[in-house]
Every structure is written in C-alpha cells, then in structure tokens.
XYZ file of C-alpha atoms in Angstrom:
728
model
C 0.000 0.000 0.000
C 2.851 2.380 0.799
C 4.538 1.715 -2.552
C 1.177 2.326 -4.242
C 0.978 5.681 -2.448
C 4.514 6.571 -3.471
C 3.868 5.832 -7.131
C 0.495 7.533 -7.506
C 0.468 10.073 -4.654
C 3.968 11.507 -4.594
C 4.943 11.024 -8.193
C 7.794 9.696 -10.243
C 10.302 12.120 -8.661
C 10.510 9.848 -5.608
C 9.589 6.494 -7.101
C 13.076 5.106 -6.357
C 13.346 6.656 -2.892
C 13.882 4.024 -0.156
C 10.913 3.681 2.170
C 11.284 3.410 5.939
C 8.470 1.113 7.112
C 6.410 1.819 10.203
C 6.168 -1.298 12.375
C 4.480 -1.309 15.753
C 7.189 -3.297 17.511
C 9.950 -2.780 20.024
C 13.421 -4.250 20.524
C 15.767 -4.998 23.374
C 18.674 -2.615 22.736
C 21.641 -4.969 23.196
C 23.592 -4.682 19.939
C 22.739 -8.262 18.912
C 20.371 -7.556 15.930
C 18.596 -10.870 16.561
C 14.956 -9.711 16.777
C 12.743 -10.852 13.844
C 11.568 -7.268 13.285
C 14.944 -6.403 11.730
C 14.055 -8.712 8.808
C 11.097 -6.406 8.049
C 13.140 -3.198 8.306
C 14.529 -1.168 5.425
C 17.960 -2.577 4.516
C 20.682 -0.351 3.048
C 24.356 -0.874 2.292
C 27.132 1.719 2.311
C 28.670 1.354 -1.144
C 30.982 4.374 -1.467
C 34.350 5.187 0.012
C 34.328 8.987 -0.220
C 37.738 9.650 1.348
C 40.571 9.104 0.592
C 39.143 7.194 -2.350
C 36.710 9.164 -4.486
C 33.452 7.205 -4.640
C 35.202 3.841 -4.946
C 34.206 0.448 -3.537
C 34.936 0.452 0.208
C 37.321 -2.125 1.718
C 34.656 -3.447 4.130
C 30.918 -4.117 4.055
C 28.480 -2.060 6.135
C 24.748 -2.795 6.432
C 22.136 -0.445 7.894
C 18.562 -1.339 8.898
C 15.819 1.146 9.834
C 12.174 1.234 10.825
C 9.885 3.474 12.860
C 7.065 2.985 15.278
C 4.683 5.822 16.115
C 7.038 7.037 18.825
C 10.591 5.865 17.977
C 13.123 5.549 15.202
C 15.092 2.261 15.260
C 18.489 1.903 13.565
C 20.890 -1.040 13.441
C 24.373 -1.253 11.924
C 26.504 -4.271 11.162
C 30.081 -3.276 10.354
C 31.963 -6.251 8.918
C 35.683 -6.415 9.684
C 38.136 -9.076 8.455
C 40.352 -8.454 11.504
C 38.304 -7.510 14.580
C 41.487 -7.431 16.688
C 42.460 -4.275 14.784
C 39.275 -2.392 15.707
C 40.151 0.975 17.228
C 37.725 1.554 20.055
C 37.627 2.320 23.750
C 35.179 3.224 26.485
C 34.953 7.009 26.597
C 32.809 9.927 27.610
C 29.812 10.896 25.535
C 30.657 12.636 22.206
C 34.281 11.435 22.392
C 34.261 8.652 19.795
C 35.879 10.175 16.725
C 39.471 8.995 17.235
C 38.612 5.367 16.501
C 36.024 3.303 14.635
C 32.563 4.849 14.519
C 29.399 4.866 12.407
C 26.113 6.715 12.357
C 23.258 8.395 10.526
C 22.395 11.912 9.352
C 18.753 13.066 9.392
C 17.686 16.277 7.652
C 14.177 16.145 9.060
C 12.983 19.312 7.283
C 14.614 18.239 4.002
C 15.946 21.780 3.560
C 19.631 20.861 3.060
C 20.711 23.353 5.714
C 20.690 21.611 9.096
C 20.707 17.971 10.143
C 20.868 15.727 13.212
C 23.665 13.187 13.554
C 23.578 10.088 15.766
C 26.855 8.191 16.095
C 28.111 5.115 17.986
C 31.445 3.396 18.457
C 31.779 -0.416 18.819
C 30.996 -0.193 22.555
C 27.809 1.784 21.878
C 29.247 5.034 23.257
C 27.012 7.808 21.953
C 27.768 10.996 20.089
C 25.086 13.314 18.772
C 25.444 16.610 16.981
C 23.786 19.303 14.928
C 25.391 19.647 11.514
C 24.837 23.308 10.605
C 25.886 22.963 6.987
C 24.848 26.516 6.165
C 27.356 28.121 8.550
C 29.920 25.324 8.539
C 29.377 24.493 12.243
C 29.429 20.978 13.696
C 27.859 21.321 17.152
C 28.504 18.394 19.509
C 26.980 20.254 22.449
C 23.466 19.132 21.493
C 22.521 16.127 23.647
C 19.433 14.036 22.961
C 17.993 11.310 25.192
C 18.244 8.027 23.291
C 19.381 4.450 23.832
C 22.211 2.534 22.197
C 24.322 -0.564 22.689
C 27.281 -1.942 20.756
C 28.948 -5.332 20.527
C 32.230 -6.522 19.028
C 31.739 -9.872 17.300
C 33.885 -12.492 15.604
C 33.444 -10.939 12.147
C 32.997 -7.242 12.947
C 30.895 -5.095 15.235
C 27.285 -4.011 15.502
C 25.080 -1.615 17.401
C 21.430 -0.688 17.827
C 19.869 2.766 18.318
C 16.421 3.574 19.724
C 15.675 7.273 19.213
C 12.441 8.836 20.571
C 10.924 11.006 17.856
C 10.202 13.742 20.415
C 13.953 14.390 20.489
C 13.744 15.549 16.847
C 12.232 18.619 15.237
C 10.173 17.985 12.106
C 6.966 18.922 10.347
C 4.361 16.401 11.574
C 2.145 14.842 8.927
C -0.246 11.941 8.507
C 1.127 11.509 4.987
C 4.522 10.178 3.992
C 7.394 12.665 4.281
C 10.768 12.945 2.613
C 13.763 13.400 4.915
C 17.322 14.032 3.835
C 19.591 11.156 4.830
C 23.083 9.767 4.980
C 24.673 6.843 6.792
C 28.415 6.683 7.279
C 31.239 4.649 8.736
C 34.804 5.579 9.609
C 37.238 2.670 9.248
C 40.704 3.704 10.504
C 43.581 1.379 9.743
C 46.738 2.393 7.835
C 44.326 4.806 6.138
C 41.178 6.271 7.675
C 38.510 5.220 5.181
C 35.343 7.319 5.259
C 32.416 5.340 3.848
C 28.992 6.723 2.964
C 25.597 5.939 1.473
C 25.847 8.242 -1.560
C 28.704 9.432 -3.811
C 30.224 12.850 -3.074
C 30.951 15.560 -5.626
C 34.075 17.311 -4.332
C 33.344 20.362 -6.451
C 30.120 21.061 -4.497
C 30.706 23.149 -1.378
C 27.691 21.790 0.535
C 27.492 18.306 2.047
C 23.753 18.358 2.737
C 23.007 19.637 -0.764
C 24.072 16.178 -1.972
C 22.224 14.129 0.649
C 20.147 11.072 -0.209
C 16.411 10.887 0.581
C 14.199 8.560 2.580
C 10.422 8.330 2.400
C 8.127 7.512 5.315
C 7.830 9.033 8.812
C 4.061 9.493 8.627
C 1.868 9.643 11.705
C 4.735 10.073 14.143
C 3.469 10.881 17.630
C 5.972 12.739 19.815
C 3.730 12.539 22.899
C 3.990 15.241 25.556
C 7.566 16.061 24.505
C 8.340 17.520 27.916
C 11.549 17.165 29.911
C 11.866 18.512 33.447
C 15.368 18.299 34.888
C 15.652 19.268 38.578
C 19.191 19.720 39.890
C 20.757 19.896 43.320
C 24.207 21.415 43.595
C 26.441 21.686 46.604
C 29.745 23.520 46.716
C 32.263 24.712 49.236
C 35.144 27.070 48.506
C 38.117 27.870 50.705
C 40.761 30.530 50.024
C 43.740 32.029 51.839
C 42.816 35.746 52.290
C 46.302 36.838 53.440
C 48.149 34.730 50.879
C 50.740 33.376 51.418
C 50.223 33.842 55.146
C 47.443 32.489 57.307
C 45.261 29.477 56.732
C 42.477 28.555 54.376
C 39.132 30.117 55.239
C 35.694 29.156 54.028
C 34.432 31.760 51.550
C 31.441 29.976 50.058
C 29.366 27.098 51.384
C 25.972 26.532 49.868
C 23.479 24.033 48.513
C 21.140 25.143 45.772
C 18.264 23.644 43.875
C 17.413 24.544 40.308
C 15.370 23.290 37.410
C 15.583 23.231 33.637
C 12.624 22.562 31.353
C 12.549 21.554 27.703
C 9.089 21.605 26.132
C 8.466 20.661 22.539
C 5.442 22.889 22.044
C 5.148 21.371 18.590
C 7.580 18.992 16.833
C 9.186 22.044 15.186
C 9.082 24.537 18.092
C 10.934 24.122 21.411
C 10.929 26.153 24.607
C 13.897 25.882 27.000
C 13.813 27.535 30.418
C 15.986 27.421 33.494
C 15.621 28.858 36.983
C 18.480 29.204 39.443
C 20.658 27.190 37.052
C 23.887 25.486 37.970
C 26.363 26.842 35.440
C 29.437 25.491 37.205
C 32.411 24.606 35.031
C 32.828 20.839 35.219
C 35.277 20.956 32.338
C 38.302 23.155 33.098
C 39.162 25.734 30.437
C 42.439 25.132 28.632
C 45.202 27.344 30.002
C 45.942 30.381 27.835
C 48.921 32.714 28.190
C 47.900 36.363 28.492
C 51.452 37.782 28.418
C 52.179 40.054 25.474
C 48.551 39.931 24.338
C 46.727 43.141 23.446
C 43.210 41.735 22.955
C 40.911 39.890 25.358
C 41.207 36.104 25.335
C 38.387 34.019 23.884
C 36.876 31.139 25.886
C 34.427 28.658 24.398
C 30.930 28.285 25.777
C 30.576 25.021 27.720
C 27.178 25.374 29.426
C 24.525 23.019 27.983
C 21.578 25.429 28.238
C 23.256 28.013 26.006
C 24.814 25.458 23.671
C 21.543 23.760 22.729
C 20.124 25.431 19.636
C 23.060 27.848 19.414
C 23.161 27.425 15.628
C 19.765 29.153 15.374
C 21.497 32.417 16.381
C 24.645 32.118 14.248
C 25.660 35.009 11.975
C 28.914 35.702 10.064
C 29.842 38.278 12.725
C 30.134 36.771 16.205
C 27.328 38.949 17.586
C 26.169 36.461 20.228
C 28.738 34.755 22.449
C 26.733 33.564 25.445
C 29.834 33.239 27.625
C 29.335 37.001 28.125
C 26.215 36.119 30.163
C 28.257 35.371 33.268
C 25.911 34.537 36.157
C 22.236 34.388 35.191
C 19.465 33.973 37.747
C 17.348 32.468 35.030
C 17.056 32.251 31.276
C 14.526 31.270 28.625
C 14.925 30.348 24.970
C 12.406 29.652 22.193
C 13.610 28.198 18.886
C 11.726 26.808 15.944
C 11.313 26.318 12.227
C 8.155 26.519 10.140
C 8.568 25.925 6.441
C 11.141 28.416 5.186
C 11.092 30.418 8.434
C 13.581 29.840 11.277
C 13.429 31.869 14.480
C 14.918 32.108 17.952
C 14.315 34.179 21.085
C 16.599 34.287 24.143
C 16.303 36.243 27.372
C 18.379 36.089 30.552
C 18.740 38.058 33.776
C 22.411 38.300 34.690
C 23.679 39.175 38.167
C 26.987 40.390 36.735
C 27.782 42.505 33.688
C 30.923 41.644 31.732
C 31.981 44.265 29.191
C 34.759 44.171 26.599
C 35.813 47.670 25.485
C 37.228 47.135 21.975
C 39.823 49.209 20.157
C 41.963 49.275 17.044
C 45.121 47.879 18.660
C 43.939 46.563 22.034
C 40.900 45.916 24.212
C 39.980 46.016 27.898
C 37.705 43.694 29.870
C 35.960 44.438 33.150
C 33.235 42.808 35.228
C 30.729 45.005 37.067
C 28.689 43.948 40.072
C 25.348 45.037 38.644
C 22.387 43.274 37.089
C 21.799 43.179 33.357
C 18.806 42.055 31.337
C 19.750 40.363 28.063
C 17.491 39.935 25.025
C 18.187 38.267 21.670
C 15.898 37.804 18.675
C 16.740 35.960 15.470
C 14.839 35.377 12.223
C 16.009 33.654 9.038
C 14.233 33.017 5.737
C 15.335 30.196 3.424
C 15.111 30.686 -0.305
C 16.492 29.335 -3.551
C 19.334 26.850 -3.696
C 20.415 26.608 -0.043
C 20.306 30.420 0.349
C 19.134 32.450 3.346
C 18.407 35.988 4.523
C 17.944 36.976 8.145
C 18.116 39.517 10.947
C 19.447 39.467 14.517
C 18.751 41.842 17.402
C 20.726 41.775 20.650
C 20.082 44.082 23.600
C 21.587 44.385 27.056
C 20.265 46.798 29.647
C 21.456 47.618 33.151
C 21.633 50.478 35.620
C 22.504 53.471 33.435
C 23.841 51.159 30.694
C 22.594 49.682 27.462
C 23.975 48.096 24.286
C 21.817 47.340 21.267
C 22.864 45.718 17.983
C 20.715 45.210 14.897
C 22.145 43.171 12.025
C 21.069 41.803 8.652
C 22.779 38.877 6.947
C 22.413 36.762 3.835
C 24.114 33.796 2.242
C 23.343 33.443 -1.447
C 24.381 30.278 -3.242
C 24.282 31.372 -6.848
C 25.455 27.899 -7.909
C 26.720 24.847 -6.039
C 30.229 26.325 -6.491
C 29.619 30.011 -5.723
C 28.619 31.501 -2.370
C 28.083 35.178 -1.515
C 27.910 36.166 2.162
C 26.974 39.562 3.583
C 26.472 40.844 7.133
C 25.525 44.438 8.013
C 25.223 45.587 11.631
C 24.613 48.775 13.590
C 25.051 49.368 17.334
C 24.100 51.936 19.958
C 25.745 51.960 23.416
C 25.432 54.015 26.575
C 27.923 53.383 29.415
C 27.163 53.823 33.111
C 29.167 56.163 35.337
C 31.143 53.251 36.767
C 31.997 51.974 33.277
C 33.126 55.434 32.195
C 35.422 55.687 35.209
C 36.823 52.200 34.707
C 37.470 52.458 30.975
C 37.998 56.205 30.647
C 35.576 56.287 27.741
C 32.800 58.581 26.556
C 29.271 57.895 27.745
C 27.836 57.173 24.279
C 29.143 55.164 21.344
C 27.533 54.122 18.075
C 28.825 52.557 14.898
C 28.375 50.185 11.988
C 29.996 46.972 10.761
C 30.050 45.412 7.278
C 31.228 42.035 6.051
C 31.233 40.835 2.422
C 32.632 37.535 1.141
C 32.647 35.620 -2.134
C 33.886 32.036 -2.400
C 34.223 29.912 -5.523
C 35.110 26.235 -5.153
C 35.814 23.516 -7.698
C 37.168 20.018 -7.297
C 40.778 21.166 -7.457
C 40.552 24.914 -6.829
C 39.205 27.312 -4.194
C 39.238 31.096 -4.361
C 37.959 33.523 -1.755
C 37.635 37.296 -1.380
C 36.372 39.167 1.666
C 36.043 42.716 2.974
C 35.408 43.768 6.593
C 34.715 47.313 7.770
C 34.040 47.989 11.482
C 33.777 51.579 12.695
C 35.405 52.917 15.881
C 32.132 53.175 17.800
C 30.760 49.696 17.037
C 30.070 47.614 20.151
C 28.719 44.070 20.474
C 28.612 43.411 24.209
C 26.636 40.158 23.919
C 29.057 38.931 21.282
C 32.836 38.778 21.112
C 34.287 41.630 19.075
C 37.505 42.862 20.791
C 38.803 44.783 17.750
C 36.990 47.654 16.018
C 37.955 50.682 13.956
C 39.499 48.902 10.986
C 38.994 47.911 7.348
C 40.380 44.617 6.069
C 40.606 43.188 2.542
C 41.587 39.531 1.936
C 42.108 37.589 -1.305
C 43.232 33.965 -1.387
C 43.347 30.789 -3.482
C 44.174 27.086 -3.098
C 45.171 24.321 -5.514
C 44.231 20.805 -4.357
C 45.479 17.406 -5.530
C 43.203 14.505 -4.491
C 44.907 11.098 -4.299
C 43.141 7.765 -3.907
C 45.068 6.588 -0.843
C 46.779 3.686 -2.606
C 50.121 5.395 -1.948
C 51.388 7.282 1.082
C 49.650 10.599 0.361
C 45.881 11.244 0.339
C 45.634 14.949 -0.379
C 48.085 17.759 -1.110
C 47.209 21.447 -1.093
C 49.109 24.611 -1.940
C 47.478 27.883 -0.972
C 48.111 31.493 -0.222
C 46.477 34.833 0.419
C 47.112 38.556 0.571
C 45.462 40.827 3.110
C 45.634 44.471 4.075
C 44.216 46.122 7.200
C 43.882 49.871 7.722
C 42.291 51.985 10.418
C 39.294 54.174 9.651
C 41.610 57.060 8.658
C 43.467 55.015 6.035
C 46.574 54.377 8.167
C 48.213 50.987 7.680
C 47.771 48.392 10.439
C 48.970 45.316 8.542
C 49.836 44.178 5.033
C 50.558 40.466 4.718
C 51.450 37.784 2.154
C 51.104 34.201 3.382
C 51.439 30.694 1.896
C 50.600 27.253 3.276
C 51.282 23.673 2.223
C 49.095 21.067 4.018
C 49.376 17.336 3.337
C 47.178 14.414 4.449
C 48.766 10.969 4.428
C 48.701 7.462 5.902
C 48.310 6.786 9.631
C 45.891 9.731 9.870
C 48.878 11.988 9.300
C 48.386 15.728 8.866
C 51.338 17.923 7.945
C 51.312 21.673 7.312
C 54.113 24.069 6.476
C 53.402 27.790 6.271
C 55.155 31.124 6.210
C 54.784 34.713 5.168
C 55.897 38.284 5.326
C 54.051 41.273 6.699
C 54.364 44.995 7.347
C 52.747 45.771 10.673
C 52.230 49.081 12.470
C 51.751 49.315 16.231
C 51.333 52.653 18.011
C 52.813 54.479 15.024
C 55.909 52.286 14.646
C 56.268 50.096 11.547
C 57.778 46.604 11.580
C 58.769 44.390 8.667
C 58.261 40.785 9.743
C 58.936 37.320 8.386
C 57.460 34.251 10.047
C 57.043 30.520 9.494
C 55.600 27.438 11.141
C 55.239 23.673 10.888
C 52.633 21.217 12.194
C 52.733 17.412 12.291
C 50.129 14.995 13.685
C 49.865 11.229 13.283
C 48.347 8.040 14.742
C 51.018 5.400 14.106
C 49.246 2.734 16.177
C 45.701 2.079 17.367
C 46.639 3.299 20.858
C 48.704 6.427 20.158
C 48.111 9.841 18.624
C 50.596 12.699 18.936
C 51.248 16.139 17.480
C 53.932 18.827 17.429
C 53.747 22.423 16.175
C 56.376 25.128 16.017
C 55.918 28.837 15.232
C 58.786 31.263 14.866
C 59.879 34.538 13.346
C 59.546 38.248 13.935
C 57.110 39.576 16.503
C 56.514 42.637 18.704
C 57.075 43.262 22.395
C 53.797 45.145 22.766
C 54.501 46.345 26.309
C 57.542 48.345 25.103
C 56.708 48.658 21.368
C 59.980 47.132 20.174
C 61.097 44.408 17.809
C 61.104 40.852 19.136
C 61.520 37.243 18.013
C 59.137 34.556 19.154
C 59.643 30.823 19.509
C 56.445 28.898 20.283
C 56.266 25.128 20.495
C 53.130 23.059 21.091
C 53.327 19.290 21.519
C 51.127 16.615 22.979
C 49.913 13.046 22.850
C 46.833 10.927 23.495
C 47.653 7.447 24.750
C 44.900 4.858 25.035
C 45.910 2.209 27.574
C 43.689 -0.776 26.848
C 39.946 -0.290 26.659
C 39.536 1.707 29.877
C 42.456 4.098 30.494
C 43.403 7.236 28.597
C 46.338 9.543 29.252
C 46.718 12.790 27.337
C 49.161 15.669 27.657
C 49.614 19.079 26.066
C 53.035 20.732 26.387
C 52.998 24.368 25.186
C 56.200 26.402 25.446
C 56.546 30.065 24.474
C 59.452 32.494 24.565
C 60.065 36.058 23.379
C 63.508 37.537 22.702
C 64.419 41.213 22.310
C 67.737 42.774 21.274
C 69.218 42.544 24.793
C 68.204 38.956 25.491
C 65.260 36.752 26.400
C 62.332 38.808 27.709
C 60.352 35.846 29.046
C 59.654 32.179 28.582
C 56.603 30.210 29.694
C 55.850 26.504 30.040
C 52.194 25.453 30.389
C 51.877 21.634 30.585
C 48.401 20.134 30.973
C 47.819 16.466 31.806
C 44.646 14.405 31.911
C 44.217 10.819 33.089
C 40.820 9.128 32.811
C 39.592 5.699 33.831
C 36.368 4.678 32.045
C 34.807 1.757 33.896
C 32.005 1.401 31.347
C 29.793 3.613 29.214
C 28.224 5.181 32.320
C 30.897 6.182 34.814
C 34.458 7.421 34.824
C 37.022 9.054 37.105
C 39.147 11.868 35.712
C 42.190 13.755 37.011
C 43.394 17.035 35.467
C 46.630 18.866 36.169
C 47.425 22.318 34.758
C 50.779 23.929 35.520
C 52.063 27.346 34.485
C 55.670 28.460 34.948
C 56.664 31.935 33.701
C 60.160 33.412 33.965
C 60.813 37.068 33.099
C 64.056 39.026 32.820
C 63.253 41.931 35.137
C 66.134 44.033 33.760
C 64.487 44.137 30.309
C 61.180 45.588 31.577
C 60.661 49.313 32.187
C 58.006 48.551 34.826
C 57.979 46.269 37.834
C 57.352 42.571 37.195
C 57.903 39.369 39.140
C 60.831 37.389 37.813
C 59.127 34.068 38.389
C 55.493 32.983 38.639
C 54.136 29.481 39.015
C 50.545 28.264 39.221
C 49.246 24.746 39.708
C 45.620 23.649 39.302
C 44.409 20.109 39.951
C 40.948 18.580 39.644
C 39.533 15.140 40.367
C 36.050 14.335 39.106
C 33.792 11.311 39.448
C 31.046 11.208 36.807
C 28.066 8.903 36.485
C 25.683 9.389 33.555
C 22.570 7.330 33.092
C 21.909 9.574 30.105
C 22.765 13.125 29.013
C 20.536 14.676 31.727
C 20.368 12.107 34.537
C 23.804 12.265 36.091
C 25.943 12.778 39.154
C 29.206 14.697 39.513
C 31.462 14.714 42.556
C 34.571 16.844 42.259
C 37.481 18.366 44.112
C 39.954 20.977 42.871
C 42.730 23.009 44.388
C 45.162 25.692 43.307
C 48.718 26.632 44.252
C 50.880 29.673 43.563
C 54.600 30.387 43.747
C 56.924 33.261 42.882
C 60.648 33.861 43.311
C 61.332 33.186 47.027
C 57.979 31.480 47.640
C 57.576 27.775 46.938
C 54.265 26.370 45.712
C 51.675 27.258 48.359
C 48.017 26.297 48.352
C 45.851 29.346 47.650
C 42.434 27.715 47.542
C 40.371 24.588 47.128
C 36.829 23.669 46.112
C 34.424 20.786 46.679
C 31.587 20.255 44.245
C 28.643 17.861 43.904
C 25.777 17.893 41.443
C 22.814 15.584 40.930
C 20.243 15.925 38.156
C 17.382 13.782 36.956
C 15.585 13.872 33.626
C 11.876 13.496 34.357
C 9.695 12.804 31.327
C 6.103 13.322 32.530
C-alpha cells in the first residue's frame, strides 16, 4: 500500500526513494540484531568510500537497517571487519568517539539541506550526537538528545542498535509520507582512515547536505507530551587564603542550591527551553591560555549546555552572540523553531553580573561590574532558492545606566553549487554607566556600523575567496565577542588541491596562499601580509602543514617588517597512540615596550589509550620572546589528563594544569615578578545514566609560587551535582 501511495500520490520524482516502514514493535537494545523485526526493516548498504578514495568500492561491508514505530526511530548497523582485533575503540565519555572506529546516521528532518541531526556510535555503543549546521559550517557536539544505544564486538565485525524517541527531533508532523534528507556513514581507521557513505560525493560542491540522499516515510509520528523537566541539586564549598601566602584557608562559600531546567516541545518544530536558578558550574576546566604580550581579550568557548543547545539558530557571520558574556544568570529562557522556510529564535536572561569588553583598534579592555543586566536576543532567518538564506538578529543588554543594542542583517546566497556570496551588516548603539566610564575612561555614548562581504568559488581542485570587513570605531557588540573595532580589512586567497586515492602514502596535497591588508578608519596601515601554506594528508591519519609569510605591521605608530614561518605534524602510528607537534617562529613585537622581538612557540602533545579503559593525554605548550638585549620571558604550560572509564556510564578523571613563567626583570621598564608558578588540579567522578540524569562529585585546588615562595596552596573547592531527567 505504501509503494502504491509513493507511485500515484507523490509522483515519479521519488519512485526510487527508499521507504522506511512503520512497524508497531519494540526491541531490546543490546547490539545483537537478533529480533525478527529487523528482517522487516529497510535494509541499506554503504557502497561508497568517499575519502581518501573518491566514490570507490569500500574495503569493508556495512549494512544499515531502519524502521519506525509511532514514537521511535530504530536503527541497526553491522560493520563487517576481516580483523576484529584491529578495531580501534575504547570506552569514553559521551561525544568522544571520533578517534577510533565509529558509524552513524544523518537526518535532515525538514529536508531543507541546511541543518541535520547526527547520531553516532562506536563499537561499545558510546554515543555521540550533533547538529550539523551545513549553512554556517558548524558541527555542534553540544546538542545532547535522550536516546538508547548498545554496541557489541563480534567475531566478524561489530554491531550496534539505536532507539531514538521522535520527540527528540524537530520535524513537520504529517499523517502523509514525508521525505527526509539522509546519509549513513562509517569511519574505518587502519593504515588509512577510510570514510564510507551511502551516496557518492561531488568534491566540487561546497555543501554536504546539498548532496544528501532521501528517505520516504515518517508518517503519523506521535511525539507525545515532549516535555523534559530536569531538577538539579548542587552543593559547593570554597576555601581561600585571604592573606596569601600567610594564614590558613578560610571558608568563603558554602551553599546548597536547587534549580530546574525545562525543555518543552510545544510542537515537533518549536521548542521552549527555560531554566531557573541554574547550575552553570564549570565541570570541564578551560584550557590554560597565556595572556602575556597579548593586546586583545582572550576568547573562551561556551561550555554550558543550556546556552549550547540550539546555538546554531542564532549564528551570523559576525560573532554577535557569544553567550559566555552572560556570566551569572538567575534564570534564562529560549524559544527556537522552524516553520517551512522560516527559522526563528528568542533568548532572554537576567544576569547578576555585567561583563563588558571595550574594543579598540590595537587593544581591548575587559571588566566585570557587580550590577544586574537584562539580556534579550531575537533571530529570524528566511530560506530561499538553492540553499540560500536571509535573516536579521537583534541583541540588547540593559542595566543600571547602561545599554547596548545591535541590529544586524545577513544573507548567504548560493548562486550555484560552487559560488557563495555572504553579507552581514550591523549597527550598534551603546550608553555606558558612570562606573563603566570611570573604569574604561571612555565617553558615555558610542555608536557605529559593521560590514562584512565575502565571495567564495570552489571547484574540485581549486578554491578562491575574497572578503572585505569594515568595522567603525564606535561599534560595540557586548553580547558577542568583538575585541577589535575601527578597521577595514581586505583579503584575497586561493588554493590548488590534488586529491589522491590513498593507494600510496599521500591522500591529499594542497598549496594555498592569500594577501590581506588592514587599515584603520583614517586610512593608516595596520597590517599588510602575504602568506602561503602547504598542508598534506597521508597514511596513519597523518596531517602535515608548512606555512610562512611576510608582513608589514604598524603598532602605536611604529612600523615593523616581519617574516614568520611554522610547521605542524600529527599522526596516529598505532591504534593506541596519537601525537602532534607544532612550532611557530619569526619576527614579533614586544607590545609592552613597542619594540622588535623574536618569538619561539612550540606546542606538543599526545593521546595514549591504555587498553579499553584508560586514557592519558598531555599538552606541552612552550613560548618564549627575545628582544635585542636577550630573552624577555619564557613560559611553560603543561596540561595532563588521566581518565579511567569503567564502562559507558561512569568514569574518574584527574586534570593537572601547571604554568611556569620566567621574566628578565632588567628588560622591563616597569615592575614585574621574575618568576610565577601556578598549579591547578581537579579530580572528578562522573556517572551518567543519560545526558541529563547524572551525578558529579569533584574536588579541585590551586597553588601559587613566585621567586622566594615555593608552591603554596591558595584555595580549594568541593563540588557535587545531581540531576534527573523526568519525562512526565
């Protein structure tokens, strides 16, 4: 009956489209694939190796089976392997499966070729899920759905089963058959990492989802109440040494708080998220960054789940919304949805602190003010033509005597599958409070505009790109991250690519370069640069890149002619080891004294998988800066992480971050400490029944040292969190 409907109801355009049957059955999710219902499911095979081979027969066989009930989507994979002992897999945390064998599906539920869900498993059934924002080139692993999976390594390969509630997806509900965009994929890493897919890829087309396959079915899906209520209880205790290094540790914070987060699928294509008294504690420590000889504020990624979910709905070419600027909200609410060609998002938060970045042409300042701020964001996007869009974004922040408002318009026009035009226009209005004026020494009012234009043409073996950015002196984006303003920048670049089939040592070789020029708003030169790069992909998941260039740079009226170069090498020579090393060198500037300098930066690290349960990783950054009279400073920032994964649900992790900075005091014209050392350690126990039902128990401490003072404990913290996903 369904095939009859396809032929006469939908038409010949989809007559060969695979049909996902609806079967009112359930399975035991154990990775075995032994239930009779799998014989009635849609059966597909992955017939194309898309990288390094170009749409050739893959070296292994992969079979996918799918069916739906009214409330769930069921997926099963069998990944044949002639040598199961060579499978690269390990127990790991959620979303951390991409270094070994993995496989999964892509679902473009609106069939708009712009945004898709991905569900991925490794051979142990460890889950990864993501939003593939193909339009903006973002792959967002922060999205976490509630679904069930289990994997099993067998004598002739490995298999897994997925059971995905349909209320975790956004789609247009219908009693008639629908068409969804689709792909299934497998990554098979041996001497080469073979990427295997369901459909052939055209490397000249710049959009992955524009080439997606189609599936027919998905009628009469019933998402139910589609309501998640996640209460949380958080306890924390902080102790610091107020008269450091003298005296003892004193309790500075000791509290237990309750909060709640709610996710309500108002309709299958509209979702409301709300949180009250949220726990936004940092379970994952930020990577250490060196702020010596930096003129602009450092960027830190958002890690808080509430703000990460649906973040792609608010994306624009300019970074006009960076939710890390919402520091300590009492509560927040977010509405996101899609109806036909219309995508929209609303976000509001009440923040108990106000973090402001004051941008400039050559430097920026950051300050945090102990005052409330109300934050508002509105986003609308209209889809048209061949994967093209036009939209608007409004951000507003208001506090005591302070406001910042930004209105922007953006569009991405895909004239062909090879040509993309991008434009973003924005205008801002800002009024600073008395305290902000005193802190920054700035005028009370500021207003300005920003423009961004880009054209990109891509073919199988060539890419060219041209862009122009113009940001006025008074432009402010306090809910985004825009530390530099007051400049105009023109960039033109091109790449030549050689694709190899992987039968030899090399997979892909690229030669590229660009020219760019940056001036201030008065036409004065800031930077003129010529740069070339030479990346290579090869066996053993090897990535090599050699680059260098020359630039004329002006800082505070003084011009420098600079040459620089760098090299990067990363490889996975065995199934248990991955390591990398990067070196950057050449001419630089001592910004504190505005004089010529030479920098020598080295970054190295490894990821060692010890059996199926232990993982040890280290990053070893080293930086130094030399001036005419000798070495100005050097810094060593090692970071170590050791994790024991007992199974797919619980692990214990230890993190160590150490910073050692040595300065030559005689080469500074202001007072500095000759030696600084900081040590941060964290131990965390994590149990996750799913992405929302979990328990964390953690302890961290910090130590400081300088010159005549050995490492002395400056503070410590205890942290517990319990949350439960209630599905009424």
